[in-house]
Structures are given as C-alpha cells and as structure tokens.
Amino acid sequence: MPAFDLPLTELERHRPDVGEPADFDAFWLGTLKEAGRADPLVSVRPVETGLRLTRTWDVTFRGFGGDPVRAWFSRPAGAGEVLPAVVEFAGYGRGRGLPHERLTWVNAGYAHLLMDNRGQGDQYGCGGDTPDPHGTAPGGPGPAVRGLLAPEDYHYRRLITDAVRAVAAVRALPGVDPPRTVAVGNSQGGGLALAVAGLVPDLAALLVTAPLLCGIRRALDLTDAGPYGEIAAYLSVHRGAEHAAHRTLSYVEGVSFARRAQAPAHFGVGLRDTVCPPSGAYAAFNRYAELTGADPDKEIHAYPFNGHEGGDAVQVRRQLAWLRALLEGADA
C-alpha cells in the first residue's frame, strides 16, 4: 500500500478539533464511579504453563457493571522483590489467548497483566474467556458496531471501563509497585491504553503503537479496512444513523483521552497503515497532555514504509529501552 495519509511534515503539525462532547468528563466520571464501587479482584489462581522461568496466575477482576473479566498475570520466577507492572491490552478480535503467547514484558523483568477483551477473541490468536453480557443494543455483529447508536450502550464504553479496572486490579496484586504501573497496547490495545492514560491520572507511563479510536471521523473517510470498515458498512445499510453514530464515537475518541493524559508517553506509527491511519496517532500525540498542565516526556517513531505492523520488533526494542530508562534512570 503506498502512503495515502498526510505527508510527514503535515502529520507533525496535525492538531484537529475532534468535536468533543461537552459532557465528556461527566460521562466517564459517572461510568467509572459506578464500576469502582466494589473491590477489583474476584479470584487469583496459579496455573501450570510448563515455563520454568515464569510464574502465571489466572486472574478474574470486576470490570464494567461488575462483570467478571479474565486476565493472565505473570512474574519472573524467583523474583522476590516488588516489581513495576505492565498492563497490556490486546488488539481487535483477540482474546487473552494462552499464557505463554506474550512473554516480552515478563522476560524484561516486569510483572505483566494481559487483559482479556470482553466479547472478542474469535478472529485471531487462541481465543478469549470473557463474554459481554450487555451486547444486545442495536448495532452490527462486530464489536466496533455493538451499541453504536448510543454512548451508554456502546461496546467500547464497557471495554474502556474494563481497561481502567485492570489497572486497579494489578495494583491490588501482591508483588506489584502500584506507582510504577504502565499501560501498553497496539492497535485496539493502543486505543485502550491511551484511554487509560486519560482516565487514570497517576499512571507511570504509556506505550502505544498504531492506536485505534484516534481521529475516528477522519479515519472513516480514509479507510474501509478493519474496525472502521465495519462501522462504514453498518452506516451504508442504516442510512441516516450517522449523527447518532458520530455522537457515540465522540465519547471514545482517543484524541480526547490524550488531551487529559499526563504520563510519559512513547508512540509508534506506520505511515502506510490503512487499518489505523497515521493521522490519528499524530493527532493524539500532538495534543497529548494539553489540558493537564503537564509537560511529560513523549516521543513518537514513524516507519515510512510500514503499515499496521509499524516498527514491529524494532519498535518493541525501542519501547523496552525507553521504559527501562524511564523507570530505572538514564544510566540503565
């Protein structure tokens, strides 16, 4: 796919007005207040994975509506000290899979929580274990369009709430240093991590690559791929529903969350990404922390000849070095 979005020089200045609703903060304050009434943890059960250097637990925590949400929690075997925690969010259509699939962060010496995606897990990977009992509002079959016509009913209201509760859950686990909690994700996971950064004020760091849900209205005009294509397909059948859909999407817009974030942030983007167009990532990056009065360390890495895979393992290597320096000091 050739480059199709704005030139890099324009992306670096791209600061769009995303049409933020006046009650954005009140909407999320009310949603999270309701979800936070109960303690986050439901159960923590050790599992045998066949891995000698990693210990893993099957965690269930309370997410949106008190619903049980599953996660894998892993630590380096034999690590007795309190560790920083990396909370990772999976991509669109994925579940938490199997515990040995994602070992990068635990091998780097962090406690690692991988959250399951409610109502997803049937498109990639090895499945998921968390149903979405609320997914009956009008909308299409795909997660991106479930409950699309009202922000109260939308799938991503529930999934973002789960993501915030995942941070509360990992901070309640033994052997975790709560102030050093980090949100990480790629694609949909990047969009969730960015939302967490905007809703959890004391997050230690944010690492996102190719984030979904950023610059949504522009993305709907640029691409028919992936989740945005599902939304466009739904609106092609339900003519006249655009206003309601755009209103709902404005409550999960990643640029709005980015404006409220204050944690140090590391971004990555492929400039030929037709799934999550790069203008969305740059919009979030360029407007990051503008409402908080903070001036966090932030950087973005662009890969001109890559698509949705972004920098792939090169980007992960950069993330590892950046996070280690941030948490352990510049000499690390």
mmCIF file of C-alpha atoms in Angstrom:
data_model
loop_
_atom_site.group_PDB
_atom_site.id
_atom_site.type_symbol
_atom_site.label_atom_id
_atom_site.label_comp_id
_atom_site.label_asym_id
_atom_site.label_seq_id
_atom_site.Cartn_x
_atom_site.Cartn_y
_atom_site.Cartn_z
ATOM 1 C CA MET A 1 0.000 0.000 0.000
ATOM 2 C CA PRO A 2 1.506 3.387 -0.932
ATOM 3 C CA ALA A 3 1.481 6.283 1.514
ATOM 4 C CA PHE A 4 -2.075 7.649 1.497
ATOM 5 C CA ASP A 5 -2.449 9.937 4.503
ATOM 6 C CA LEU A 6 -0.920 13.361 5.132
ATOM 7 C CA PRO A 7 2.797 13.900 4.409
ATOM 8 C CA LEU A 8 5.027 13.543 7.452
ATOM 9 C CA THR A 9 5.673 17.287 7.669
ATOM 10 C CA GLU A 10 1.910 17.852 7.951
ATOM 11 C CA LEU A 11 1.403 14.934 10.332
ATOM 12 C CA GLU A 12 3.903 16.508 12.707
ATOM 13 C CA ARG A 13 1.653 19.608 12.878
ATOM 14 C CA HIS A 14 -1.701 17.805 12.755
ATOM 15 C CA ARG A 15 -3.863 19.032 15.686
ATOM 16 C CA PRO A 16 -7.502 18.558 14.620
ATOM 17 C CA ASP A 17 -10.585 19.571 16.543
ATOM 18 C CA VAL A 18 -12.351 16.246 17.116
ATOM 19 C CA GLY A 19 -15.732 17.639 18.192
ATOM 20 C CA GLU A 20 -15.526 16.709 21.848
ATOM 21 C CA PRO A 21 -18.909 16.495 23.651
ATOM 22 C CA ALA A 22 -19.479 18.979 26.478
ATOM 23 C CA ASP A 23 -20.257 16.211 28.956
ATOM 24 C CA PHE A 24 -17.271 14.013 28.059
ATOM 25 C CA ASP A 25 -15.752 14.232 31.540
ATOM 26 C CA ALA A 26 -19.080 13.770 33.313
ATOM 27 C CA PHE A 27 -19.854 10.727 31.160
ATOM 28 C CA TRP A 28 -16.639 8.961 32.118
ATOM 29 C CA LEU A 29 -16.696 10.111 35.737
ATOM 30 C CA GLY A 30 -20.134 8.574 36.163
ATOM 31 C CA THR A 31 -19.210 5.392 34.315
ATOM 32 C CA LEU A 32 -16.059 4.791 36.350
ATOM 33 C CA LYS A 33 -17.670 5.760 39.656
ATOM 34 C CA GLU A 34 -20.288 3.074 39.159
ATOM 35 C CA ALA A 35 -17.672 0.486 38.156
ATOM 36 C CA GLY A 36 -15.420 1.309 41.111
ATOM 37 C CA ARG A 37 -17.928 0.624 43.878
ATOM 38 C CA ALA A 38 -16.583 -2.891 44.516
ATOM 39 C CA ASP A 39 -13.060 -4.204 45.097
ATOM 40 C CA PRO A 40 -11.475 -5.099 41.742
ATOM 41 C CA LEU A 41 -10.243 -8.639 42.388
ATOM 42 C CA VAL A 42 -12.532 -11.671 42.272
ATOM 43 C CA SER A 43 -10.012 -14.513 42.156
ATOM 44 C CA VAL A 44 -6.303 -15.178 41.607
ATOM 45 C CA ARG A 45 -5.428 -18.779 40.782
ATOM 46 C CA PRO A 46 -1.950 -20.141 39.911
ATOM 47 C CA VAL A 47 -1.711 -22.076 36.645
ATOM 48 C CA GLU A 48 0.869 -24.527 35.330
ATOM 49 C CA THR A 49 2.223 -23.355 31.979
ATOM 50 C CA GLY A 50 5.286 -25.570 31.511
ATOM 51 C CA LEU A 51 7.511 -22.478 31.705
ATOM 52 C CA ARG A 52 10.272 -22.709 34.297
ATOM 53 C CA LEU A 53 11.294 -19.058 34.249
ATOM 54 C CA THR A 54 7.810 -17.551 34.510
ATOM 55 C CA ARG A 55 5.050 -17.901 37.096
ATOM 56 C CA THR A 56 1.498 -17.232 35.940
ATOM 57 C CA TRP A 57 -1.878 -16.741 37.598
ATOM 58 C CA ASP A 58 -5.372 -16.797 36.118
ATOM 59 C CA VAL A 59 -6.906 -13.555 37.385
ATOM 60 C CA THR A 60 -10.566 -12.570 37.385
ATOM 61 C CA PHE A 61 -11.416 -8.956 38.175
ATOM 62 C CA ARG A 62 -14.586 -6.852 38.163
ATOM 63 C CA GLY A 63 -14.989 -4.715 35.061
ATOM 64 C CA PHE A 64 -17.890 -2.714 33.706
ATOM 65 C CA GLY A 65 -21.110 -3.431 35.580
ATOM 66 C CA GLY A 66 -19.216 -5.677 37.975
ATOM 67 C CA ASP A 67 -18.866 -8.247 35.180
ATOM 68 C CA PRO A 68 -16.054 -10.793 35.633
ATOM 69 C CA VAL A 69 -13.138 -10.109 33.280
ATOM 70 C CA ARG A 70 -10.300 -12.587 32.838
ATOM 71 C CA ALA A 71 -6.584 -11.831 32.612
ATOM 72 C CA TRP A 72 -3.201 -13.539 32.781
ATOM 73 C CA PHE A 73 -0.826 -12.229 35.428
ATOM 74 C CA SER A 74 2.814 -13.259 35.145
ATOM 75 C CA ARG A 75 6.051 -12.597 37.028
ATOM 76 C CA PRO A 76 9.625 -13.734 36.543
ATOM 77 C CA ALA A 77 10.087 -16.930 38.573
ATOM 78 C CA GLY A 78 12.174 -16.322 41.668
ATOM 79 C CA ALA A 79 11.712 -12.543 41.633
ATOM 80 C CA GLY A 80 11.063 -11.786 45.262
ATOM 81 C CA GLU A 81 11.104 -8.018 45.057
ATOM 82 C CA VAL A 82 8.233 -5.671 44.324
ATOM 83 C CA LEU A 83 8.124 -5.044 40.556
ATOM 84 C CA PRO A 84 6.772 -2.402 38.190
ATOM 85 C CA ALA A 85 3.646 -3.644 36.422
ATOM 86 C CA VAL A 86 2.906 -3.559 32.698
ATOM 87 C CA VAL A 87 -0.805 -3.813 31.870
ATOM 88 C CA GLU A 88 -1.177 -4.896 28.248
ATOM 89 C CA PHE A 89 -4.301 -4.653 26.110
ATOM 90 C CA ALA A 90 -4.862 -6.916 23.109
ATOM 91 C CA GLY A 91 -5.812 -5.997 19.561
ATOM 92 C CA TYR A 92 -9.214 -6.068 17.897
ATOM 93 C CA GLY A 93 -10.766 -9.508 17.647
ATOM 94 C CA ARG A 94 -8.234 -11.073 20.020
ATOM 95 C CA GLY A 95 -8.690 -12.520 23.463
ATOM 96 C CA ARG A 96 -6.060 -13.132 26.086
ATOM 97 C CA GLY A 97 -5.133 -16.396 24.342
ATOM 98 C CA LEU A 98 -2.746 -18.713 26.157
ATOM 99 C CA PRO A 99 -0.396 -17.516 28.905
ATOM 100 C CA HIS A 100 2.827 -18.376 27.077
ATOM 101 C CA GLU A 101 1.982 -16.269 23.989
ATOM 102 C CA ARG A 102 3.151 -12.883 25.319
ATOM 103 C CA LEU A 103 6.361 -13.105 27.314
ATOM 104 C CA THR A 104 8.251 -9.954 26.299
ATOM 105 C CA TRP A 105 7.428 -7.838 29.332
ATOM 106 C CA VAL A 106 7.813 -10.550 31.942
ATOM 107 C CA ASN A 107 11.159 -11.518 30.390
ATOM 108 C CA ALA A 108 12.197 -7.893 30.703
ATOM 109 C CA GLY A 109 11.659 -8.183 34.451
ATOM 110 C CA TYR A 110 8.197 -6.689 34.884
ATOM 111 C CA ALA A 111 5.035 -8.007 36.431
ATOM 112 C CA HIS A 112 2.650 -8.367 33.480
ATOM 113 C CA LEU A 113 -1.140 -8.372 33.289
ATOM 114 C CA LEU A 114 -2.733 -9.214 29.921
ATOM 115 C CA MET A 115 -6.427 -8.288 29.905
ATOM 116 C CA ASP A 116 -8.973 -10.339 28.004
ATOM 117 C CA ASN A 117 -11.254 -8.438 25.581
ATOM 118 C CA ARG A 118 -14.859 -8.988 26.550
ATOM 119 C CA GLY A 119 -16.973 -10.335 23.710
ATOM 120 C CA GLN A 120 -13.952 -10.745 21.425
ATOM 121 C CA GLY A 121 -11.347 -13.418 20.813
ATOM 122 C CA ASP A 122 -12.881 -15.146 17.799
ATOM 123 C CA GLN A 123 -10.870 -13.575 14.965
ATOM 124 C CA TYR A 124 -7.179 -14.060 15.837
ATOM 125 C CA GLY A 125 -4.885 -15.850 18.230
ATOM 126 C CA CYS A 126 -6.079 -18.545 20.619
ATOM 127 C CA GLY A 127 -9.405 -17.160 21.800
ATOM 128 C CA GLY A 128 -10.758 -15.422 24.860
ATOM 129 C CA ASP A 129 -12.660 -16.270 28.011
ATOM 130 C CA THR A 130 -14.757 -13.176 28.789
ATOM 131 C CA PRO A 131 -18.297 -12.816 27.411
ATOM 132 C CA ASP A 132 -20.027 -9.468 27.008
ATOM 133 C CA PRO A 133 -23.486 -9.899 28.570
ATOM 134 C CA HIS A 134 -24.541 -6.362 27.576
ATOM 135 C CA GLY A 135 -24.063 -6.614 23.820
ATOM 136 C CA THR A 136 -27.726 -6.632 22.790
ATOM 137 C CA ALA A 137 -28.329 -2.960 21.880
ATOM 138 C CA PRO A 138 -28.906 -2.024 18.206
ATOM 139 C CA GLY A 139 -25.764 -2.351 16.127
ATOM 140 C CA GLY A 140 -23.971 -4.833 13.906
ATOM 141 C CA PRO A 141 -22.382 -8.120 14.917
ATOM 142 C CA GLY A 142 -18.780 -6.860 15.142
ATOM 143 C CA PRO A 143 -17.535 -5.298 18.395
ATOM 144 C CA ALA A 144 -16.935 -1.909 16.733
ATOM 145 C CA VAL A 145 -20.647 -1.527 15.986
ATOM 146 C CA ARG A 146 -22.261 -3.125 19.049
ATOM 147 C CA GLY A 147 -24.471 -0.485 20.622
ATOM 148 C CA LEU A 148 -23.185 2.135 18.181
ATOM 149 C CA LEU A 149 -26.319 4.285 18.304
ATOM 150 C CA ALA A 150 -25.990 5.386 21.939
ATOM 151 C CA PRO A 151 -22.838 6.060 24.008
ATOM 152 C CA GLU A 152 -24.391 4.364 27.055
ATOM 153 C CA ASP A 153 -24.785 1.137 25.078
ATOM 154 C CA TYR A 154 -21.530 1.142 23.127
ATOM 155 C CA HIS A 155 -19.140 -1.786 23.345
ATOM 156 C CA TYR A 156 -16.136 0.469 23.868
ATOM 157 C CA ARG A 157 -17.684 2.108 26.913
ATOM 158 C CA ARG A 158 -17.559 -1.307 28.534
ATOM 159 C CA LEU A 159 -14.134 -2.262 27.184
ATOM 160 C CA ILE A 160 -12.505 1.023 28.231
ATOM 161 C CA THR A 161 -14.019 0.646 31.693
ATOM 162 C CA ASP A 162 -12.565 -2.873 31.878
ATOM 163 C CA ALA A 163 -9.167 -1.439 30.937
ATOM 164 C CA VAL A 164 -9.263 1.120 33.747
ATOM 165 C CA ARG A 165 -10.338 -1.589 36.184
ATOM 166 C CA ALA A 166 -7.441 -3.773 35.003
ATOM 167 C CA VAL A 167 -5.065 -1.121 36.360
ATOM 168 C CA ALA A 168 -6.877 -1.189 39.710
ATOM 169 C CA ALA A 169 -6.695 -4.994 39.683
ATOM 170 C CA VAL A 170 -2.953 -5.222 39.028
ATOM 171 C CA ARG A 171 -2.286 -2.661 41.741
ATOM 172 C CA ALA A 172 -4.136 -4.896 44.210
ATOM 173 C CA LEU A 173 -1.960 -7.928 43.424
ATOM 174 C CA PRO A 174 0.980 -8.860 45.674
ATOM 175 C CA GLY A 175 4.489 -8.084 44.492
ATOM 176 C CA VAL A 176 3.441 -5.048 42.423
ATOM 177 C CA ASP A 177 4.620 -1.488 42.984
ATOM 178 C CA PRO A 178 1.387 0.489 42.273
ATOM 179 C CA PRO A 179 3.005 3.847 41.412
ATOM 180 C CA ARG A 180 5.049 2.146 38.670
ATOM 181 C CA THR A 181 2.104 0.889 36.624
ATOM 182 C CA VAL A 182 2.391 1.159 32.841
ATOM 183 C CA ALA A 183 -0.245 0.827 30.084
ATOM 184 C CA VAL A 184 0.810 -0.833 26.813
ATOM 185 C CA GLY A 185 -1.037 -1.731 23.621
ATOM 186 C CA ASN A 186 -1.009 -1.977 19.852
ATOM 187 C CA SER A 187 -3.946 -1.161 17.549
ATOM 188 C CA GLN A 188 -7.155 -1.580 19.596
ATOM 189 C CA GLY A 189 -4.889 -2.235 22.563
ATOM 190 C CA GLY A 190 -3.188 1.089 21.883
ATOM 191 C CA GLY A 191 -6.532 2.857 21.871
ATOM 192 C CA LEU A 192 -7.413 1.236 25.203
ATOM 193 C CA ALA A 193 -4.028 2.127 26.716
ATOM 194 C CA LEU A 194 -4.458 5.726 25.588
ATOM 195 C CA ALA A 195 -7.920 5.858 27.161
ATOM 196 C CA VAL A 196 -6.434 4.531 30.402
ATOM 197 C CA ALA A 197 -3.795 7.287 30.324
ATOM 198 C CA GLY A 198 -6.563 9.863 30.041
ATOM 199 C CA LEU A 199 -8.663 8.358 32.835
ATOM 200 C CA VAL A 200 -6.012 7.220 35.356
ATOM 201 C CA PRO A 201 -4.108 10.347 36.427
ATOM 202 C CA ASP A 202 -1.248 8.602 38.243
ATOM 203 C CA LEU A 203 -0.166 6.195 35.508
ATOM 204 C CA ALA A 204 3.627 5.851 35.345
ATOM 205 C CA ALA A 205 3.941 5.552 31.555
ATOM 206 C CA LEU A 206 2.103 4.889 28.302
ATOM 207 C CA LEU A 207 3.361 2.919 25.303
ATOM 208 C CA VAL A 208 1.160 2.738 22.196
ATOM 209 C CA THR A 209 1.625 1.692 18.590
ATOM 210 C CA ALA A 210 -0.843 2.271 15.740
ATOM 211 C CA PRO A 211 -3.703 3.198 18.119
ATOM 212 C CA LEU A 212 -7.298 2.564 17.102
ATOM 213 C CA LEU A 213 -10.035 5.076 18.020
ATOM 214 C CA CYS A 214 -7.875 8.115 17.242
ATOM 215 C CA GLY A 215 -9.112 10.691 14.732
ATOM 216 C CA ILE A 216 -12.153 8.479 14.181
ATOM 217 C CA ARG A 217 -14.121 10.683 11.796
ATOM 218 C CA ARG A 218 -11.115 11.231 9.528
ATOM 219 C CA ALA A 219 -10.320 7.507 9.631
ATOM 220 C CA LEU A 220 -13.865 6.685 8.480
ATOM 221 C CA ASP A 221 -13.265 8.894 5.444
ATOM 222 C CA LEU A 222 -9.866 7.367 4.670
ATOM 223 C CA THR A 223 -10.249 3.601 5.032
ATOM 224 C CA ASP A 224 -12.665 0.705 4.759
ATOM 225 C CA ALA A 225 -10.230 -1.670 6.455
ATOM 226 C CA GLY A 226 -10.660 -3.318 9.814
ATOM 227 C CA PRO A 227 -12.929 -1.947 12.521
ATOM 228 C CA TYR A 228 -13.545 1.361 10.737
ATOM 229 C CA GLY A 229 -14.785 -0.605 7.746
ATOM 230 C CA GLU A 230 -17.313 -2.372 9.968
ATOM 231 C CA ILE A 231 -18.682 0.985 11.055
ATOM 232 C CA ALA A 232 -18.857 2.230 7.460
ATOM 233 C CA ALA A 233 -20.600 -0.979 6.358
ATOM 234 C CA TYR A 234 -23.191 -0.596 9.118
ATOM 235 C CA LEU A 235 -23.882 3.017 8.148
ATOM 236 C CA SER A 236 -24.173 2.037 4.475
ATOM 237 C CA VAL A 237 -27.198 -0.058 5.445
ATOM 238 C CA HIS A 238 -28.582 2.120 8.237
ATOM 239 C CA ARG A 239 -28.758 5.346 6.261
ATOM 240 C CA GLY A 240 -29.485 8.321 8.456
ATOM 241 C CA ALA A 241 -27.791 6.851 11.540
ATOM 242 C CA GLU A 242 -24.605 8.864 11.007
ATOM 243 C CA HIS A 243 -25.431 11.559 13.559
ATOM 244 C CA ALA A 244 -26.109 9.068 16.333
ATOM 245 C CA ALA A 245 -23.001 7.062 15.435
ATOM 246 C CA HIS A 246 -20.722 10.097 15.374
ATOM 247 C CA ARG A 247 -22.101 11.240 18.723
ATOM 248 C CA THR A 248 -21.384 7.842 20.274
ATOM 249 C CA LEU A 249 -17.886 7.685 18.793
ATOM 250 C CA SER A 250 -17.058 11.126 20.186
ATOM 251 C CA TYR A 251 -17.142 9.648 23.711
ATOM 252 C CA VAL A 252 -14.410 7.114 22.905
ATOM 253 C CA GLU A 253 -12.205 9.383 20.778
ATOM 254 C CA GLY A 254 -8.570 8.782 21.623
ATOM 255 C CA VAL A 255 -7.554 12.396 20.993
ATOM 256 C CA SER A 256 -9.896 13.488 23.796
ATOM 257 C CA PHE A 257 -8.295 10.984 26.166
ATOM 258 C CA ALA A 258 -4.825 12.093 25.040
ATOM 259 C CA ARG A 259 -5.618 15.722 25.920
ATOM 260 C CA ARG A 260 -6.297 14.613 29.516
ATOM 261 C CA ALA A 261 -3.265 12.361 29.917
ATOM 262 C CA GLN A 262 -0.102 13.321 31.770
ATOM 263 C CA ALA A 263 2.086 10.203 31.929
ATOM 264 C CA PRO A 264 5.307 9.993 29.894
ATOM 265 C CA ALA A 265 4.385 8.540 26.509
ATOM 266 C CA HIS A 266 6.034 6.535 23.730
ATOM 267 C CA PHE A 267 4.226 6.263 20.363
ATOM 268 C CA GLY A 268 4.893 4.291 17.193
ATOM 269 C CA VAL A 269 3.175 4.517 13.797
ATOM 270 C CA GLY A 270 3.481 3.067 10.306
ATOM 271 C CA LEU A 271 2.906 5.749 7.689
ATOM 272 C CA ARG A 272 1.265 3.237 5.293
ATOM 273 C CA ASP A 273 -1.176 1.934 7.887
ATOM 274 C CA THR A 274 -4.624 1.585 6.286
ATOM 275 C CA VAL A 275 -6.154 -0.039 9.386
ATOM 276 C CA CYS A 276 -5.384 2.829 11.783
ATOM 277 C CA PRO A 277 -4.392 5.794 9.589
ATOM 278 C CA PRO A 278 -1.300 7.598 10.931
ATOM 279 C CA SER A 279 -3.060 10.962 11.191
ATOM 280 C CA GLY A 280 -4.980 9.560 14.172
ATOM 281 C CA ALA A 281 -1.834 8.655 16.091
ATOM 282 C CA TYR A 282 -0.263 12.029 15.321
ATOM 283 C CA ALA A 283 -3.431 13.862 16.366
ATOM 284 C CA ALA A 284 -3.292 12.109 19.744
ATOM 285 C CA PHE A 285 0.447 12.674 20.095
ATOM 286 C CA ASN A 286 0.346 16.348 19.128
ATOM 287 C CA ARG A 287 -2.491 17.147 21.538
ATOM 288 C CA TYR A 288 -1.202 14.903 24.320
ATOM 289 C CA ALA A 289 -1.473 16.402 27.842
ATOM 290 C CA GLU A 290 -2.678 19.790 26.597
ATOM 291 C CA LEU A 291 -5.428 20.013 29.242
ATOM 292 C CA THR A 292 -3.430 18.786 32.240
ATOM 293 C CA GLY A 293 -0.765 21.441 32.554
ATOM 294 C CA ALA A 294 1.809 18.651 32.498
ATOM 295 C CA ASP A 295 4.845 18.557 30.240
ATOM 296 C CA PRO A 296 5.593 14.845 30.106
ATOM 297 C CA ASP A 297 8.433 13.194 28.284
ATOM 298 C CA LYS A 298 6.976 11.972 24.996
ATOM 299 C CA GLU A 299 8.309 10.708 21.697
ATOM 300 C CA ILE A 300 6.938 9.208 18.510
ATOM 301 C CA HIS A 301 8.663 6.925 15.995
ATOM 302 C CA ALA A 302 7.423 6.832 12.408
ATOM 303 C CA TYR A 303 8.088 3.964 9.990
ATOM 304 C CA PRO A 304 7.606 5.364 6.458
ATOM 305 C CA PHE A 305 7.423 2.030 4.618
ATOM 306 C CA ASN A 306 5.405 0.044 7.157
ATOM 307 C CA GLY A 307 1.700 -0.469 7.550
ATOM 308 C CA HIS A 308 -0.232 -1.658 10.581
ATOM 309 C CA GLU A 309 2.703 -3.707 11.807
ATOM 310 C CA GLY A 310 4.547 -0.429 12.391
ATOM 311 C CA GLY A 311 8.094 -0.956 13.582
ATOM 312 C CA ASP A 312 7.288 -4.473 14.780
ATOM 313 C CA ALA A 313 10.215 -5.889 16.826
ATOM 314 C CA VAL A 314 12.272 -2.739 16.236
ATOM 315 C CA GLN A 315 9.561 -0.700 17.927
ATOM 316 C CA VAL A 316 9.385 -3.170 20.833
ATOM 317 C CA ARG A 317 13.153 -2.862 21.292
ATOM 318 C CA ARG A 318 12.758 0.907 21.458
ATOM 319 C CA GLN A 319 9.916 0.546 23.967
ATOM 320 C CA LEU A 320 11.987 -1.700 26.214
ATOM 321 C CA ALA A 321 14.939 0.703 26.252
ATOM 322 C CA TRP A 322 12.749 3.768 26.781
ATOM 323 C CA LEU A 323 10.742 2.247 29.625
ATOM 324 C CA ARG A 324 13.812 0.907 31.394
ATOM 325 C CA ALA A 325 15.477 4.313 31.252
ATOM 326 C CA LEU A 326 12.293 5.975 32.490
ATOM 327 C CA LEU A 327 11.723 3.647 35.444
ATOM 328 C CA GLU A 328 15.300 2.907 36.428
ATOM 329 C CA GLY A 329 17.105 6.096 35.442
ATOM 330 C CA ALA A 330 19.062 7.272 32.445
ATOM 331 C CA ASP A 331 22.072 5.096 33.327
ATOM 332 C CA ALA A 332 20.039 1.852 32.981
#
